Amino acid sequence: MFLNSFIPWNPDVSEFRKNLQFLYHCGYQGAFVNVSDSKQYKEFINSEFFPKKLPEISFPIEVSSLNVYKKDDSPIVLFPRITLEPPNTQALKQELNQWVSRRCVIGVQSNSKEILEVAARDGRVDMITLPSLLYLKDLSKGILSLLKQNGIYLDIHYNELITSYGSKRTRILRNLYKLFKQAKPFSYKYIIGTGQHPSKKQVEFLRGPREIGAILISLLDLPEKHVKSILRENIEALALIFVKRDQHVFIQPGVEIINKK
Amino acid sequence: MKYIRQRYVLFEILSPSEFEKVHISPDQIIRELWNQVQNLYGQKGTFKAGLWMIRWDPEHRIGIIRCDNVSKWELIASMAFISKINRIPVIFHSRKTSGTIKKTLKIWREIFKSIPPPRDK
């Protein structure tokens, strides 16, 4: 199951539905919808794209269980996510306290090494989002090591790569190449999504999983096995974490209900 | 024994609804692809790929492109970087790759439920 890790929520329902149709045509079966604040979160949770009541799920919980969250109005399964952009570590902790009880996956995006380090240590954070592919110097060895230890996902957005030209594109590709050499995909959990673009015409920057896989294989020299894990297995695992949290089957880290009957 | 093995990439072009009926010719597509492959992989990558448009259905915007078997991913990656043809915003979506035209045409009929156009002579 191919899932897109980041598509922005659009309050204009018809436009958003069009984006979903495009995603479906491009080959995705699901996506994480990014909400920027509490207002957007409420809008999405109460929309026709997400089940308002907790859907009944059959045990054991596996990838096919994700389809329970699919609504008739949407061609693909949608899960909410929030990307926190705190100005300092105190604000990060406050925002995490606020968002941890809500039905969403939590990501942190920042240019500050200090914030990224605190986020990488915090168990409530699910993923770290790279703010720009042009500057990856903030992602130090220490932070990468913490991400690996705590099993936090590393979220990459490809729209900057697609929309850039000339030397800018070369620099992005070089940064990605260096990142994949430093943090190898078999030991780090990468996920890939479309990302936010200042232009409202989000549709033009969507690309299918096959095309993104081809870029990773041919330009960044990743083996096909790792590309499959980036595009499919890692993101499926993240979606399953969300489902398990939403269904209240987590008791403690390492302890979860495997069958309610 | 064949010294170069070919791959046939079945693809479709998606575009926002307001541009859906604008005509796109196969020459424009192949020219854009050549430019993009040359941009990314240089002349060496381009002549090795040996791109050739086998079929193109302008009505449904579906086509088959032939390339070298080792350049398959290069071709698909180049497709990802094309965002406009003749100022029309487009998204290339490769659906399937096969080793024979016969099989690719069969997949075309199965996926798109349409009859592929005859080959230009």
PDB file of N, CA and C in Angstrom, chain A residues 147-189:
ATOM      1  N   LEU A 147      17.393   9.718  16.371  1.00  0.00           N
ATOM      2  CA  LEU A 147      16.252   9.274  15.547  1.00  0.00           C
ATOM      3  C   LEU A 147      16.264   7.759  15.392  1.00  0.00           C
ATOM      4  N   LYS A 148      17.476   7.250  15.194  1.00  0.00           N
ATOM      5  CA  LYS A 148      17.633   5.800  15.012  1.00  0.00           C
ATOM      6  C   LYS A 148      17.281   5.052  16.302  1.00  0.00           C
ATOM      7  N   GLN A 149      17.791   5.577  17.430  1.00  0.00           N
ATOM      8  CA  GLN A 149      17.544   4.935  18.733  1.00  0.00           C
ATOM      9  C   GLN A 149      16.057   4.888  19.068  1.00  0.00           C
ATOM     10  N   ASN A 150      15.377   6.025  18.848  1.00  0.00           N
ATOM     11  CA  ASN A 150      13.978   6.120  19.279  1.00  0.00           C
ATOM     12  C   ASN A 150      12.980   5.705  18.197  1.00  0.00           C
ATOM     13  N   GLY A 151      13.484   5.287  17.048  1.00  0.00           N
ATOM     14  CA  GLY A 151      12.594   4.820  15.973  1.00  0.00           C
ATOM     15  C   GLY A 151      11.706   5.919  15.412  1.00  0.00           C
ATOM     16  N   ILE A 152      12.231   7.147  15.361  1.00  0.00           N
ATOM     17  CA  ILE A 152      11.440   8.270  14.835  1.00  0.00           C
ATOM     18  C   ILE A 152      11.639   8.354  13.320  1.00  0.00           C
ATOM     19  N   TYR A 153      10.540   8.647  12.627  1.00  0.00           N
ATOM     20  CA  TYR A 153      10.590   8.684  11.166  1.00  0.00           C
ATOM     21  C   TYR A 153      11.175  10.008  10.667  1.00  0.00           C
ATOM     22  N   LEU A 154      11.830   9.931   9.532  1.00  0.00           N
ATOM     23  CA  LEU A 154      12.425  11.114   8.913  1.00  0.00           C
ATOM     24  C   LEU A 154      11.622  11.417   7.646  1.00  0.00           C
ATOM     25  N   ASP A 155      10.949  12.534   7.677  1.00  0.00           N
ATOM     26  CA  ASP A 155       9.994  12.868   6.618  1.00  0.00           C
ATOM     27  C   ASP A 155      10.642  13.794   5.571  1.00  0.00           C
ATOM     28  N   ILE A 156      10.601  13.370   4.320  1.00  0.00           N
ATOM     29  CA  ILE A 156      11.178  14.173   3.231  1.00  0.00           C
ATOM     30  C   ILE A 156      10.065  14.618   2.293  1.00  0.00           C
ATOM     31  N   HIS A 157      10.116  15.881   1.878  1.00  0.00           N
ATOM     32  CA  HIS A 157       9.102  16.375   0.931  1.00  0.00           C
ATOM     33  C   HIS A 157       9.760  16.630  -0.424  1.00  0.00           C
ATOM     34  N   TYR A 158       9.147  16.082  -1.459  1.00  0.00           N
ATOM     35  CA  TYR A 158       9.805  16.120  -2.764  1.00  0.00           C
ATOM     36  C   TYR A 158       9.410  17.305  -3.645  1.00  0.00           C
ATOM     37  N   ASN A 159       8.432  18.105  -3.243  1.00  0.00           N
ATOM     38  CA  ASN A 159       7.968  19.143  -4.182  1.00  0.00           C
ATOM     39  C   ASN A 159       9.043  20.190  -4.490  1.00  0.00           C
ATOM     40  N   GLU A 160       9.951  20.417  -3.534  1.00  0.00           N
ATOM     41  CA  GLU A 160      11.041  21.362  -3.752  1.00  0.00           C
ATOM     42  C   GLU A 160      11.973  20.856  -4.870  1.00  0.00           C
ATOM     43  N   LEU A 161      12.150  19.553  -4.890  1.00  0.00           N
ATOM     44  CA  LEU A 161      13.000  18.937  -5.920  1.00  0.00           C
ATOM     45  C   LEU A 161      12.352  19.052  -7.304  1.00  0.00           C
ATOM     46  N   ILE A 162      11.052  18.828  -7.353  1.00  0.00           N
ATOM     47  CA  ILE A 162      10.331  18.844  -8.636  1.00  0.00           C
ATOM     48  C   ILE A 162      10.277  20.265  -9.201  1.00  0.00           C
ATOM     49  N   THR A 163      10.077  21.249  -8.321  1.00  0.00           N
ATOM     50  CA  THR A 163       9.869  22.617  -8.812  1.00  0.00           C
ATOM     51  C   THR A 163      11.170  23.380  -9.050  1.00  0.00           C
ATOM     52  N   SER A 164      12.288  22.855  -8.565  1.00  0.00           N
ATOM     53  CA  SER A 164      13.542  23.594  -8.715  1.00  0.00           C
ATOM     54  C   SER A 164      14.189  23.320 -10.082  1.00  0.00           C
ATOM     55  N   TYR A 165      15.081  24.228 -10.485  1.00  0.00           N
ATOM     56  CA  TYR A 165      15.788  24.071 -11.755  1.00  0.00           C
ATOM     57  C   TYR A 165      17.283  24.306 -11.546  1.00  0.00           C
ATOM     58  N   GLY A 166      18.079  23.871 -12.485  1.00  0.00           N
ATOM     59  CA  GLY A 166      19.501  24.195 -12.545  1.00  0.00           C
ATOM     60  C   GLY A 166      20.287  23.863 -11.297  1.00  0.00           C
ATOM     61  N   SER A 167      21.048  24.863 -10.818  1.00  0.00           N
ATOM     62  CA  SER A 167      21.970  24.613  -9.705  1.00  0.00           C
ATOM     63  C   SER A 167      21.229  24.296  -8.407  1.00  0.00           C
ATOM     64  N   LYS A 168      20.029  24.847  -8.255  1.00  0.00           N
ATOM     65  CA  LYS A 168      19.253  24.600  -7.033  1.00  0.00           C
ATOM     66  C   LYS A 168      18.894  23.108  -6.941  1.00  0.00           C
ATOM     67  N   ARG A 169      18.474  22.566  -8.086  1.00  0.00           N
ATOM     68  CA  ARG A 169      18.129  21.145  -8.118  1.00  0.00           C
ATOM     69  C   ARG A 169      19.362  20.283  -7.843  1.00  0.00           C
ATOM     70  N   THR A 170      20.489  20.705  -8.419  1.00  0.00           N
ATOM     71  CA  THR A 170      21.741  19.964  -8.204  1.00  0.00           C
ATOM     72  C   THR A 170      22.086  19.944  -6.714  1.00  0.00           C
ATOM     73  N   ARG A 171      21.924  21.111  -6.070  1.00  0.00           N
ATOM     74  CA  ARG A 171      22.265  21.185  -4.648  1.00  0.00           C
ATOM     75  C   ARG A 171      21.330  20.298  -3.797  1.00  0.00           C
ATOM     76  N   ILE A 172      20.048  20.304  -4.156  1.00  0.00           N
ATOM     77  CA  ILE A 172      19.091  19.454  -3.430  1.00  0.00           C
ATOM     78  C   ILE A 172      19.466  17.986  -3.589  1.00  0.00           C
ATOM     79  N   LEU A 173      19.784  17.599  -4.834  1.00  0.00           N
ATOM     80  CA  LEU A 173      20.145  16.198  -5.086  1.00  0.00           C
ATOM     81  C   LEU A 173      21.430  15.828  -4.342  1.00  0.00           C
ATOM     82  N   ARG A 174      22.387  16.753  -4.309  1.00  0.00           N
ATOM     83  CA  ARG A 174      23.641  16.511  -3.586  1.00  0.00           C
ATOM     84  C   ARG A 174      23.364  16.332  -2.084  1.00  0.00           C
ATOM     85  N   ASN A 175      22.501  17.200  -1.528  1.00  0.00           N
ATOM     86  CA  ASN A 175      22.157  17.105  -0.105  1.00  0.00           C
ATOM     87  C   ASN A 175      21.487  15.766   0.211  1.00  0.00           C
ATOM     88  N   LEU A 176      20.570  15.369  -0.669  1.00  0.00           N
ATOM     89  CA  LEU A 176      19.871  14.092  -0.453  1.00  0.00           C
ATOM     90  C   LEU A 176      20.848  12.923  -0.558  1.00  0.00           C
ATOM     91  N   TYR A 177      21.744  13.014  -1.545  1.00  0.00           N
ATOM     92  CA  TYR A 177      22.745  11.963  -1.752  1.00  0.00           C
ATOM     93  C   TYR A 177      23.618  11.816  -0.501  1.00  0.00           C
ATOM     94  N   LYS A 178      24.050  12.980   0.042  1.00  0.00           N
ATOM     95  CA  LYS A 178      24.873  12.968   1.253  1.00  0.00           C
ATOM     96  C   LYS A 178      24.095  12.397   2.443  1.00  0.00           C
ATOM     97  N   LEU A 179      22.822  12.797   2.530  1.00  0.00           N
ATOM     98  CA  LEU A 179      21.986  12.308   3.641  1.00  0.00           C
ATOM     99  C   LEU A 179      21.832  10.789   3.590  1.00  0.00           C
ATOM    100  N   PHE A 180      21.566  10.276   2.384  1.00  0.00           N
ATOM    101  CA  PHE A 180      21.381   8.820   2.247  1.00  0.00           C
ATOM    102  C   PHE A 180      22.690   8.062   2.459  1.00  0.00           C
ATOM    103  N   LYS A 181      23.827   8.726   2.219  1.00  0.00           N
ATOM    104  CA  LYS A 181      25.117   8.074   2.494  1.00  0.00           C
ATOM    105  C   LYS A 181      25.398   8.073   3.996  1.00  0.00           C
ATOM    106  N   GLN A 182      25.020   9.193   4.660  1.00  0.00           N
ATOM    107  CA  GLN A 182      25.284   9.338   6.093  1.00  0.00           C
ATOM    108  C   GLN A 182      24.307   8.489   6.913  1.00  0.00           C
ATOM    109  N   ALA A 183      23.029   8.608   6.583  1.00  0.00           N
ATOM    110  CA  ALA A 183      22.008   7.842   7.311  1.00  0.00           C
ATOM    111  C   ALA A 183      21.397   6.863   6.324  1.00  0.00           C
ATOM    112  N   LYS A 184      21.886   5.646   6.332  1.00  0.00           N
ATOM    113  CA  LYS A 184      21.480   4.683   5.290  1.00  0.00           C
ATOM    114  C   LYS A 184      20.029   4.218   5.510  1.00  0.00           C
ATOM    115  N   PRO A 185      19.302   4.074   4.415  1.00  0.00           N
ATOM    116  CA  PRO A 185      17.868   3.758   4.558  1.00  0.00           C
ATOM    117  C   PRO A 185      17.571   2.413   5.223  1.00  0.00           C
ATOM    118  N   PHE A 186      18.551   1.501   5.312  1.00  0.00           N
ATOM    119  CA  PHE A 186      18.194   0.247   5.981  1.00  0.00           C
ATOM    120  C   PHE A 186      18.198   0.375   7.502  1.00  0.00           C
ATOM    121  N   SER A 187      18.818   1.437   8.036  1.00  0.00           N
ATOM    122  CA  SER A 187      18.790   1.594   9.489  1.00  0.00           C
ATOM    123  C   SER A 187      17.968   2.808   9.943  1.00  0.00           C
ATOM    124  N   TYR A 188      17.586   3.668   9.007  1.00  0.00           N
ATOM    125  CA  TYR A 188      16.750   4.818   9.357  1.00  0.00           C
ATOM    126  C   TYR A 188      15.402   4.693   8.671  1.00  0.00           C
ATOM    127  N   LYS A 189      14.383   5.244   9.341  1.00  0.00           N
ATOM    128  CA  LYS A 189      13.032   5.115   8.789  1.00  0.00           C
ATOM    129  C   LYS A 189      12.672   6.381   8.019  1.00  0.00           C
TER     130      LYS A 189
END
